[in-house]
mmCIF file of C-alpha atoms and ligand atoms in Angstrom:
data_model
loop_
_atom_site.group_PDB
_atom_site.id
_atom_site.type_symbol
_atom_site.label_atom_id
_atom_site.label_comp_id
_atom_site.label_asym_id
_atom_site.label_seq_id
_atom_site.Cartn_x
_atom_site.Cartn_y
_atom_site.Cartn_z
ATOM 1 C CA UNK A 3 0.000 0.000 0.000
ATOM 2 C CA UNK A 4 2.717 2.503 1.056
ATOM 3 C CA UNK A 5 4.618 1.695 -2.085
ATOM 4 C CA UNK A 6 1.638 2.683 -4.182
ATOM 5 C CA UNK A 7 1.006 5.838 -2.149
ATOM 6 C CA UNK A 8 4.601 6.745 -3.018
ATOM 7 C CA UNK A 9 3.801 6.305 -6.713
ATOM 8 C CA UNK A 10 0.900 8.726 -6.393
ATOM 9 C CA UNK A 11 3.103 11.239 -4.599
ATOM 10 C CA UNK A 12 5.666 10.832 -7.362
ATOM 11 C CA UNK A 13 2.982 11.395 -10.003
ATOM 12 C CA UNK A 14 1.971 14.617 -8.283
ATOM 13 C CA UNK A 15 5.529 15.817 -7.909
ATOM 14 C CA UNK A 16 6.936 14.836 -11.298
ATOM 15 C CA UNK A 17 3.688 14.864 -13.294
ATOM 16 C CA UNK A 18 4.819 11.627 -14.926
ATOM 17 C CA UNK A 19 5.402 7.940 -14.314
ATOM 18 C CA UNK A 20 7.207 5.296 -16.366
ATOM 19 C CA UNK A 21 5.200 2.666 -18.248
ATOM 20 C CA UNK A 22 6.177 0.112 -15.631
ATOM 21 C CA UNK A 23 5.087 2.347 -12.768
ATOM 22 C CA UNK A 24 1.758 3.070 -14.445
ATOM 23 C CA UNK A 25 1.031 -0.616 -14.869
ATOM 24 C CA UNK A 26 1.969 -1.356 -11.232
ATOM 25 C CA UNK A 27 -0.196 1.495 -9.961
ATOM 26 C CA UNK A 28 -3.202 0.498 -12.078
ATOM 27 C CA UNK A 29 -2.928 -3.182 -11.097
ATOM 28 C CA UNK A 30 -2.601 -2.479 -7.401
ATOM 29 C CA UNK A 31 -5.228 0.205 -6.989
ATOM 30 C CA UNK A 32 -7.522 -0.111 -3.984
ATOM 31 C CA UNK A 33 -10.357 1.902 -2.432
ATOM 32 C CA UNK A 34 -7.926 3.461 0.069
ATOM 33 C CA UNK A 35 -5.490 4.412 -2.654
ATOM 34 C CA UNK A 36 -8.290 5.903 -4.749
ATOM 35 C CA UNK A 37 -9.473 7.975 -1.827
ATOM 36 C CA UNK A 38 -5.990 9.437 -1.442
ATOM 37 C CA UNK A 39 -5.651 9.988 -5.195
ATOM 38 C CA UNK A 40 -9.021 11.762 -5.440
ATOM 39 C CA UNK A 41 -8.217 14.118 -2.569
ATOM 40 C CA UNK A 42 -4.998 15.186 -4.337
ATOM 41 C CA UNK A 43 -6.825 15.430 -7.675
ATOM 42 C CA UNK A 44 -9.485 17.713 -6.144
ATOM 43 C CA UNK A 45 -6.737 19.886 -4.673
ATOM 44 C CA UNK A 46 -5.145 20.319 -8.111
ATOM 45 C CA UNK A 47 -8.496 20.964 -9.725
ATOM 46 C CA UNK A 48 -9.337 23.606 -7.144
ATOM 47 C CA UNK A 49 -5.929 25.250 -7.432
ATOM 48 C CA UNK A 50 -6.340 25.583 -11.223
ATOM 49 C CA UNK A 51 -10.062 26.111 -11.695
ATOM 50 C CA UNK A 52 -11.580 26.670 -8.240
ATOM 51 C CA UNK A 53 -15.007 25.103 -7.872
ATOM 52 C CA UNK A 54 -15.907 25.885 -11.479
ATOM 53 C CA UNK A 55 -17.362 23.203 -13.716
ATOM 54 C CA UNK A 56 -17.553 24.143 -17.391
ATOM 55 C CA UNK A 57 -20.669 23.477 -19.433
ATOM 56 C CA UNK A 58 -20.439 22.664 -23.144
ATOM 57 C CA UNK A 59 -23.492 22.331 -25.370
ATOM 58 C CA UNK A 60 -23.275 19.137 -27.416
ATOM 59 C CA UNK A 61 -24.974 18.941 -30.806
ATOM 60 C CA UNK A 62 -24.909 15.490 -32.394
ATOM 61 C CA UNK A 63 -25.566 16.591 -35.947
ATOM 62 C CA UNK A 64 -25.345 13.333 -37.914
ATOM 63 C CA UNK A 65 -25.170 9.663 -37.029
ATOM 64 C CA UNK A 66 -24.208 8.499 -40.513
ATOM 65 C CA UNK A 67 -20.746 6.970 -40.417
ATOM 66 C CA UNK A 68 -18.610 5.447 -43.114
ATOM 67 C CA UNK A 69 -16.442 3.677 -40.536
ATOM 68 C CA UNK A 70 -17.055 0.360 -38.881
ATOM 69 C CA UNK A 71 -15.467 0.510 -35.419
ATOM 70 C CA UNK A 72 -16.318 -2.733 -33.671
ATOM 71 C CA UNK A 73 -17.520 -1.077 -30.456
ATOM 72 C CA UNK A 74 -19.696 1.653 -31.887
ATOM 73 C CA UNK A 75 -23.468 1.609 -32.268
ATOM 74 C CA UNK A 76 -23.452 3.930 -35.281
ATOM 75 C CA UNK A 77 -20.946 1.823 -37.232
ATOM 76 C CA UNK A 78 -21.700 1.454 -40.909
ATOM 77 C CA UNK A 79 -22.733 -2.193 -40.692
ATOM 78 C CA UNK A 80 -25.377 -1.561 -38.083
ATOM 79 C CA UNK A 81 -28.493 -1.727 -40.268
ATOM 80 C CA UNK A 82 -30.692 -1.368 -37.196
ATOM 81 C CA UNK A 83 -29.522 2.197 -36.479
ATOM 82 C CA UNK A 84 -32.062 4.844 -37.463
ATOM 83 C CA UNK A 85 -29.961 7.347 -39.376
ATOM 84 C CA UNK A 86 -30.436 11.118 -39.333
ATOM 85 C CA UNK A 87 -28.605 14.196 -40.486
ATOM 86 C CA UNK A 88 -29.512 17.683 -39.249
ATOM 87 C CA UNK A 89 -29.547 20.470 -41.812
ATOM 88 C CA UNK A 90 -27.629 23.691 -41.280
ATOM 89 C CA UNK A 91 -30.644 25.739 -40.197
ATOM 90 C CA UNK A 92 -31.540 23.176 -37.542
ATOM 91 C CA UNK A 93 -27.980 23.112 -36.232
ATOM 92 C CA UNK A 94 -27.932 26.918 -36.088
ATOM 93 C CA UNK A 95 -31.182 26.942 -34.182
ATOM 94 C CA UNK A 96 -29.733 24.464 -31.650
ATOM 95 C CA UNK A 97 -26.879 26.921 -31.142
ATOM 96 C CA UNK A 98 -29.335 29.794 -30.672
ATOM 97 C CA UNK A 99 -31.263 27.802 -28.116
ATOM 98 C CA UNK A 100 -28.005 26.895 -26.385
ATOM 99 C CA UNK A 101 -26.831 30.498 -26.358
ATOM 100 C CA UNK A 102 -30.088 31.472 -24.672
ATOM 101 C CA UNK A 103 -29.415 28.814 -22.035
ATOM 102 C CA UNK A 104 -26.000 30.356 -21.406
ATOM 103 C CA UNK A 105 -23.704 28.078 -23.393
ATOM 104 C CA UNK A 106 -20.591 29.714 -24.852
ATOM 105 C CA UNK A 107 -19.075 26.538 -26.285
ATOM 106 C CA UNK A 108 -20.765 24.442 -28.934
ATOM 107 C CA UNK A 109 -19.474 20.964 -29.572
ATOM 108 C CA UNK A 110 -20.492 19.676 -32.994
ATOM 109 C CA UNK A 111 -20.199 15.920 -33.082
ATOM 110 C CA UNK A 112 -21.006 13.415 -35.823
ATOM 111 C CA UNK A 113 -20.038 10.142 -37.367
ATOM 112 C CA UNK A 114 -17.788 10.328 -40.429
ATOM 113 C CA UNK A 115 -20.634 11.323 -42.703
ATOM 114 C CA UNK A 116 -19.593 11.641 -46.357
ATOM 115 C CA UNK A 117 -22.507 14.018 -47.006
ATOM 116 C CA UNK A 118 -20.751 16.566 -44.817
ATOM 117 C CA UNK A 119 -17.995 17.411 -47.259
ATOM 118 C CA UNK A 120 -15.146 19.695 -46.306
ATOM 119 C CA UNK A 121 -16.861 22.644 -47.995
ATOM 120 C CA UNK A 122 -20.183 21.965 -46.322
ATOM 121 C CA UNK A 123 -18.708 21.578 -42.846
ATOM 122 C CA UNK A 124 -16.569 24.698 -43.304
ATOM 123 C CA UNK A 125 -19.653 26.642 -44.349
ATOM 124 C CA UNK A 126 -21.505 25.474 -41.288
ATOM 125 C CA UNK A 127 -18.634 26.576 -39.064
ATOM 126 C CA UNK A 128 -18.562 29.945 -40.829
ATOM 127 C CA UNK A 129 -22.265 30.497 -40.190
ATOM 128 C CA UNK A 130 -21.946 29.609 -36.508
ATOM 129 C CA UNK A 131 -18.870 31.813 -36.164
ATOM 130 C CA UNK A 132 -20.765 34.747 -37.724
ATOM 131 C CA UNK A 133 -23.749 34.405 -35.382
ATOM 132 C CA UNK A 134 -21.687 33.713 -32.253
ATOM 133 C CA UNK A 135 -18.412 35.630 -32.360
ATOM 134 C CA UNK A 136 -17.978 35.243 -28.602
ATOM 135 C CA UNK A 137 -18.326 31.446 -28.510
ATOM 136 C CA UNK A 138 -15.878 28.598 -28.873
ATOM 137 C CA UNK A 139 -16.656 26.149 -31.664
ATOM 138 C CA UNK A 140 -15.486 22.599 -31.045
ATOM 139 C CA UNK A 141 -15.574 20.032 -33.828
ATOM 140 C CA UNK A 142 -15.689 16.307 -33.219
ATOM 141 C CA UNK A 143 -16.098 14.856 -36.689
ATOM 142 C CA UNK A 144 -13.346 12.312 -37.111
ATOM 143 C CA UNK A 145 -10.325 12.056 -39.361
ATOM 144 C CA UNK A 146 -9.580 14.554 -42.147
ATOM 145 C CA UNK A 147 -6.504 15.658 -44.052
ATOM 146 C CA UNK A 148 -4.392 18.394 -42.526
ATOM 147 C CA UNK A 149 -5.588 20.753 -45.251
ATOM 148 C CA UNK A 150 -9.227 20.128 -44.304
ATOM 149 C CA UNK A 151 -8.500 20.656 -40.624
ATOM 150 C CA UNK A 152 -6.901 23.963 -41.580
ATOM 151 C CA UNK A 153 -9.953 24.950 -43.626
ATOM 152 C CA UNK A 154 -12.225 24.359 -40.607
ATOM 153 C CA UNK A 155 -9.842 26.300 -38.393
ATOM 154 C CA UNK A 156 -9.794 29.227 -40.812
ATOM 155 C CA UNK A 157 -13.595 29.084 -40.936
ATOM 156 C CA UNK A 158 -13.657 29.713 -37.201
ATOM 157 C CA UNK A 159 -13.351 26.393 -35.360
ATOM 158 C CA UNK A 160 -11.196 26.651 -32.234
ATOM 159 C CA UNK A 161 -11.126 23.196 -30.747
ATOM 160 C CA UNK A 162 -11.161 19.609 -31.987
ATOM 161 C CA UNK A 163 -11.988 16.387 -30.173
ATOM 162 C CA UNK A 164 -10.560 13.158 -31.536
ATOM 163 C CA UNK A 165 -9.958 10.322 -29.128
ATOM 164 C CA UNK A 166 -6.855 8.268 -29.872
ATOM 165 C CA UNK A 167 -8.901 5.272 -28.562
ATOM 166 C CA UNK A 168 -5.782 3.244 -27.710
ATOM 167 C CA UNK A 169 -2.109 4.054 -28.181
ATOM 168 C CA UNK A 170 -1.120 0.486 -28.960
ATOM 169 C CA UNK A 171 -1.180 -0.365 -32.658
ATOM 170 C CA UNK A 172 -2.200 -4.004 -32.325
ATOM 171 C CA UNK A 173 -4.855 -3.238 -29.699
ATOM 172 C CA UNK A 174 -6.177 -0.537 -32.044
ATOM 173 C CA UNK A 175 -6.529 -3.083 -34.820
ATOM 174 C CA UNK A 176 -8.537 -5.389 -32.547
ATOM 175 C CA UNK A 177 -11.096 -2.616 -32.066
ATOM 176 C CA UNK A 178 -11.201 -1.197 -35.590
ATOM 177 C CA UNK A 179 -11.527 -2.345 -39.188
ATOM 178 C CA UNK A 180 -8.309 -2.661 -41.216
ATOM 179 C CA UNK A 181 -9.009 0.655 -42.961
ATOM 180 C CA UNK A 182 -8.197 2.549 -39.741
ATOM 181 C CA UNK A 183 -4.874 2.726 -37.946
ATOM 182 C CA UNK A 184 -3.585 4.048 -34.652
ATOM 183 C CA UNK A 185 -0.726 5.727 -36.443
ATOM 184 C CA UNK A 186 -3.019 7.672 -38.739
ATOM 185 C CA UNK A 187 -5.157 8.669 -35.778
ATOM 186 C CA UNK A 188 -2.130 9.997 -33.907
ATOM 187 C CA UNK A 189 -0.966 11.871 -36.978
ATOM 188 C CA UNK A 190 -4.349 13.632 -37.106
ATOM 189 C CA UNK A 191 -3.866 14.738 -33.504
ATOM 190 C CA UNK A 192 -0.390 16.131 -34.172
ATOM 191 C CA UNK A 193 -1.746 17.917 -37.254
ATOM 192 C CA UNK A 194 -4.549 19.490 -35.234
ATOM 193 C CA UNK A 195 -2.087 20.697 -32.619
ATOM 194 C CA UNK A 196 0.212 22.077 -35.251
ATOM 195 C CA UNK A 197 -2.595 24.098 -36.836
ATOM 196 C CA UNK A 198 -3.351 25.696 -33.505
ATOM 197 C CA UNK A 199 -6.491 23.957 -32.312
ATOM 198 C CA UNK A 200 -7.085 23.330 -28.638
ATOM 199 C CA UNK A 201 -7.055 19.563 -28.892
ATOM 200 C CA UNK A 202 -8.915 16.906 -26.978
ATOM 201 C CA UNK A 203 -8.068 13.231 -27.086
ATOM 202 C CA UNK A 204 -8.904 10.219 -24.940
ATOM 203 C CA UNK A 205 -9.918 6.599 -24.804
ATOM 204 C CA UNK A 206 -12.466 4.182 -23.417
ATOM 205 C CA UNK A 207 -11.926 2.277 -20.201
ATOM 206 C CA UNK A 208 -12.510 -1.464 -20.295
ATOM 207 C CA UNK A 209 -12.507 -2.084 -24.032
ATOM 208 C CA UNK A 210 -12.026 -5.732 -25.032
ATOM 209 C CA UNK A 211 -8.402 -6.902 -24.693
ATOM 210 C CA UNK A 212 -7.368 -3.836 -22.653
ATOM 211 C CA UNK A 213 -4.736 -4.480 -19.966
ATOM 212 C CA UNK A 214 -2.971 -2.293 -17.375
ATOM 213 C CA UNK A 215 0.080 -2.319 -19.648
ATOM 214 C CA UNK A 216 -1.990 -0.948 -22.521
ATOM 215 C CA UNK A 217 -3.496 1.718 -20.255
ATOM 216 C CA UNK A 218 0.067 2.632 -19.268
ATOM 217 C CA UNK A 219 0.776 3.320 -22.942
ATOM 218 C CA UNK A 220 -2.321 5.522 -23.112
ATOM 219 C CA UNK A 221 -1.192 7.547 -20.098
ATOM 220 C CA UNK A 222 2.257 8.031 -21.590
ATOM 221 C CA UNK A 223 0.746 9.112 -24.887
ATOM 222 C CA UNK A 224 -1.407 11.700 -23.074
ATOM 223 C CA UNK A 225 1.706 13.074 -21.436
ATOM 224 C CA UNK A 226 3.498 13.261 -24.770
ATOM 225 C CA UNK A 227 0.641 14.930 -26.658
ATOM 226 C CA UNK A 228 -0.156 17.234 -23.736
ATOM 227 C CA UNK A 229 -3.669 18.007 -25.011
ATOM 228 C CA UNK A 230 -5.950 20.734 -23.665
ATOM 229 C CA UNK A 231 -8.775 18.243 -23.094
ATOM 230 C CA UNK A 232 -8.988 14.538 -22.300
ATOM 231 C CA UNK A 233 -12.228 12.582 -22.669
ATOM 232 C CA UNK A 234 -12.358 9.190 -21.026
ATOM 233 C CA UNK A 235 -15.382 7.062 -20.255
ATOM 234 C CA UNK A 236 -16.260 3.416 -19.790
ATOM 235 C CA UNK A 237 -16.719 1.186 -22.807
ATOM 236 C CA UNK A 238 -20.383 0.121 -22.838
ATOM 237 C CA UNK A 239 -21.493 -2.663 -25.187
ATOM 238 C CA UNK A 240 -24.044 -1.902 -27.890
ATOM 239 C CA UNK A 241 -26.477 -4.693 -28.733
ATOM 240 C CA UNK A 242 -25.974 -4.470 -32.507
ATOM 241 C CA UNK A 243 -22.174 -4.613 -32.573
ATOM 242 C CA UNK A 244 -19.637 -7.465 -32.550
ATOM 243 C CA UNK A 245 -18.815 -6.517 -28.927
ATOM 244 C CA UNK A 246 -22.390 -6.949 -27.720
ATOM 245 C CA UNK A 247 -21.462 -9.680 -25.233
ATOM 246 C CA UNK A 248 -18.352 -7.991 -23.876
ATOM 247 C CA UNK A 249 -18.435 -6.607 -20.337
ATOM 248 C CA UNK A 250 -18.623 -2.844 -19.814
ATOM 249 C CA UNK A 251 -15.755 -0.872 -18.314
ATOM 250 C CA UNK A 252 -16.112 -0.138 -14.620
ATOM 251 C CA UNK A 253 -16.943 3.031 -12.747
ATOM 252 C CA UNK A 254 -14.120 2.291 -10.351
ATOM 253 C CA UNK A 255 -11.334 2.128 -12.939
ATOM 254 C CA UNK A 256 -12.691 5.121 -14.849
ATOM 255 C CA UNK A 257 -12.679 7.246 -11.689
ATOM 256 C CA UNK A 258 -9.180 6.074 -10.813
ATOM 257 C CA UNK A 259 -7.852 7.121 -14.218
ATOM 258 C CA UNK A 260 -9.674 10.473 -14.070
ATOM 259 C CA UNK A 261 -7.821 11.163 -10.817
ATOM 260 C CA UNK A 262 -4.503 10.095 -12.374
ATOM 261 C CA UNK A 263 -5.035 12.336 -15.404
ATOM 262 C CA UNK A 264 -5.820 15.330 -13.164
ATOM 263 C CA UNK A 265 -2.535 14.796 -11.307
ATOM 264 C CA UNK A 266 -0.519 14.263 -14.474
ATOM 265 C CA UNK A 267 -2.005 17.204 -16.427
ATOM 266 C CA UNK A 268 -3.324 19.540 -13.708
ATOM 267 C CA UNK A 269 -4.687 22.177 -16.089
ATOM 268 C CA UNK A 270 -6.442 19.834 -18.476
ATOM 269 C CA UNK A 271 -10.162 20.121 -19.200
ATOM 270 C CA UNK A 272 -11.571 16.778 -18.163
ATOM 271 C CA UNK A 273 -15.203 15.904 -18.816
ATOM 272 C CA UNK A 274 -17.354 13.712 -16.623
ATOM 273 C CA UNK A 275 -18.821 11.950 -19.644
ATOM 274 C CA UNK A 276 -22.329 10.805 -20.499
ATOM 275 C CA UNK A 277 -21.009 7.223 -20.614
ATOM 276 C CA UNK A 278 -19.931 7.609 -16.978
ATOM 277 C CA UNK A 279 -23.426 8.872 -16.133
ATOM 278 C CA UNK A 280 -24.844 5.875 -17.975
ATOM 279 C CA UNK A 281 -23.069 3.139 -15.987
ATOM 280 C CA UNK A 282 -23.903 4.705 -12.621
ATOM 281 C CA UNK A 283 -26.694 7.133 -11.615
ATOM 282 C CA UNK A 284 -24.161 9.418 -9.920
ATOM 283 C CA UNK A 285 -21.312 8.672 -12.304
ATOM 284 C CA UNK A 286 -20.826 12.268 -13.395
ATOM 285 C CA UNK A 287 -20.850 13.613 -9.835
ATOM 286 C CA UNK A 288 -18.326 10.960 -8.805
ATOM 287 C CA UNK A 289 -16.249 11.908 -11.839
ATOM 288 C CA UNK A 290 -16.119 15.521 -10.688
ATOM 289 C CA UNK A 291 -15.122 14.400 -7.205
ATOM 290 C CA UNK A 292 -12.296 12.383 -8.796
ATOM 291 C CA UNK A 293 -10.950 15.390 -10.747
ATOM 292 C CA UNK A 294 -13.221 16.053 -13.748
ATOM 293 C CA UNK A 295 -14.264 19.658 -14.437
ATOM 294 C CA UNK A 296 -16.419 19.662 -17.589
ATOM 295 C CA UNK A 297 -19.912 18.398 -18.386
ATOM 296 C CA UNK A 298 -21.510 18.357 -21.809
ATOM 297 C CA UNK A 299 -25.303 18.523 -21.697
ATOM 298 C CA UNK A 300 -27.057 17.584 -24.899
ATOM 299 C CA UNK A 301 -28.421 20.333 -27.179
ATOM 300 C CA UNK A 302 -29.511 18.044 -30.009
ATOM 301 C CA UNK A 303 -33.190 18.296 -30.989
ATOM 302 C CA UNK A 304 -35.339 15.943 -28.976
ATOM 303 C CA UNK A 305 -36.564 14.241 -32.148
ATOM 304 C CA UNK A 306 -33.129 12.723 -32.919
ATOM 305 C CA UNK A 307 -31.588 12.340 -29.483
ATOM 306 C CA UNK A 308 -32.626 8.761 -29.107
ATOM 307 C CA UNK A 309 -30.840 7.919 -32.358
ATOM 308 C CA UNK A 310 -27.286 8.984 -31.527
ATOM 309 C CA UNK A 311 -26.590 5.757 -29.696
ATOM 310 C CA UNK A 312 -22.952 4.725 -29.533
ATOM 311 C CA UNK A 313 -23.794 2.330 -26.675
ATOM 312 C CA UNK A 314 -26.843 0.871 -24.910
ATOM 313 C CA UNK A 315 -28.913 2.644 -22.235
ATOM 314 C CA UNK A 316 -27.573 6.144 -22.920
ATOM 315 C CA UNK A 317 -28.986 8.718 -20.492
ATOM 316 C CA UNK A 318 -30.669 12.037 -21.352
ATOM 317 C CA UNK A 319 -32.259 10.804 -24.585
ATOM 318 C CA UNK A 320 -35.740 11.947 -23.544
ATOM 319 C CA UNK A 321 -34.982 15.337 -22.022
ATOM 320 C CA UNK A 322 -35.199 18.824 -23.519
ATOM 321 C CA UNK A 323 -31.988 20.870 -23.697
ATOM 322 C CA UNK A 324 -33.144 23.162 -20.886
ATOM 323 C CA UNK A 325 -33.993 20.158 -18.706
ATOM 324 C CA UNK A 326 -30.533 18.671 -19.130
ATOM 325 C CA UNK A 327 -28.893 21.956 -18.372
ATOM 326 C CA UNK A 328 -30.942 22.485 -15.207
ATOM 327 C CA UNK A 329 -30.531 18.895 -14.116
ATOM 328 C CA UNK A 330 -26.758 19.106 -14.382
ATOM 329 C CA UNK A 331 -26.614 22.454 -12.634
ATOM 330 C CA UNK A 332 -28.574 21.046 -9.679
ATOM 331 C CA UNK A 333 -26.419 17.942 -9.520
ATOM 332 C CA UNK A 334 -23.236 20.002 -9.582
ATOM 333 C CA UNK A 335 -24.443 22.450 -6.955
ATOM 334 C CA UNK A 336 -25.453 19.548 -4.741
ATOM 335 C CA UNK A 337 -21.831 18.391 -4.507
ATOM 336 C CA UNK A 338 -20.491 21.871 -3.766
ATOM 337 C CA UNK A 339 -19.404 23.025 -7.236
ATOM 338 C CA UNK A 340 -20.818 25.688 -9.567
ATOM 339 C CA UNK A 341 -21.477 25.594 -13.277
ATOM 340 C CA UNK A 342 -19.771 28.165 -15.441
ATOM 341 C CA UNK A 343 -20.994 29.092 -18.887
ATOM 342 C CA UNK A 344 -17.886 31.108 -19.848
ATOM 343 C CA UNK A 345 -15.971 29.840 -22.916
ATOM 344 C CA UNK A 346 -13.659 28.085 -20.497
ATOM 345 C CA UNK A 347 -10.507 27.936 -22.570
ATOM 346 C CA UNK A 348 -7.894 25.598 -21.214
ATOM 347 C CA UNK A 349 -5.210 27.106 -18.997
ATOM 348 C CA UNK A 350 -2.887 24.691 -20.753
ATOM 349 C CA UNK A 351 -2.387 26.745 -23.945
HETATM 350 N N1 LIG B 412 -19.056 2.747 -25.329
HETATM 351 C C1 LIG B 412 -18.465 3.860 -24.841
HETATM 352 N N2 LIG B 412 -17.938 4.824 -25.610
HETATM 353 C C2 LIG B 412 -18.013 4.671 -26.939
HETATM 354 N N3 LIG B 412 -17.546 5.431 -27.936
HETATM 355 C C3 LIG B 412 -17.889 4.845 -29.104
HETATM 356 N N4 LIG B 412 -18.554 3.702 -28.881
HETATM 357 C C4 LIG B 412 -18.631 3.555 -27.527
HETATM 358 C C5 LIG B 412 -19.154 2.555 -26.665
HETATM 359 N N5 LIG B 412 -19.745 1.450 -27.149
HETATM 360 C C6 LIG B 412 -16.702 6.602 -27.724
HETATM 361 C C7 LIG B 412 -15.426 6.527 -28.562
HETATM 362 C C8 LIG B 412 -15.549 7.714 -29.487
HETATM 363 C C9 LIG B 412 -16.463 8.638 -28.717
HETATM 364 C C10 LIG B 412 -17.175 9.646 -29.537
HETATM 365 O O1 LIG B 412 -17.381 7.757 -28.111
HETATM 366 O O2 LIG B 412 -14.278 6.650 -27.715
HETATM 367 O O3 LIG B 412 -14.322 8.343 -29.772
HETATM 368 FE FE1 LIG B 413 -29.746 15.331 -19.023
HETATM 369 FE FE2 LIG B 413 -29.789 15.119 -16.246
HETATM 370 S S1 LIG B 413 -28.233 15.806 -17.583
HETATM 371 S S2 LIG B 413 -31.404 14.936 -17.711
#
């Protein structure tokens, strides 16, 4: 136990561990160790961001996807998914509604939908930028060439979310079709950084074949990339995917890694994800108490919310945008934090 406490102290002091140390720490975690980790993580969080929790309005604008990731409910081969694509006017009106609710960051997320060409997506960004000069625009729309990423940036996008999913090349190929590679994914992230985006990456906890050694590689990659945001959440099986019978990732390990990430990258923006709220009724609150400082209530129109299903039992599919916002605010206040609608740029710029 003391040996592992020492590793946590080292992580806090040096903001890094070796791959070996990460694997040892992850394997030997315990409730006592987590408690200690979370108290240090909260200290760091408070030192950097006080009791502020940032709200981002999430608009899931298309669930068409040309990819076929084995874990994902909107993968191309899932014929059972009801597909939708929001038009530009609808997306703009989601932003207007969100602005009225106080949001100053819009996160536009979709599958890799071929109908949203580079020109069309850039135009959309331009229209949002024109209507909301004071807001941050975050894209989360998969892999593109560096030139396309630059076009979106020039159109007014500020941030980009693209999870690396797993740092290990062979693990990546167990979760994805042969057309996708870990190397290409990482190159996209370096390109985004180079262009000047605030970049978010991340991975799922408890994916099939994941081991502490593989998680160690993920932690080391996070340190190397030094992103402004890190999104992690439990893997949750989706009934119409090849991983339907695989067990979900646990709350316990997800919280542990949230705490570790807060200690390693103290200034990072770290969401308590919807997936975390899905595997446990207080998952998001527990995430905040382990070091997370962002929540992303859904701004998608109610008519399509139940169709953006990456995994089973997703929460908040029946609520209005205002309901989700109020619900989260109450939950956050109840644990002694406050929601902030400011743009909330990372301190890690
Ligand atoms: N369970 C949890 N998270 C998932 N994602 C995709 N499918 C699932 C699933 N079944 C995550 C991926 C992706 C992000 C948008 O959602 O990490 O990058
Ligand atoms: Fe959507 Fe609670 S956050 S209903």
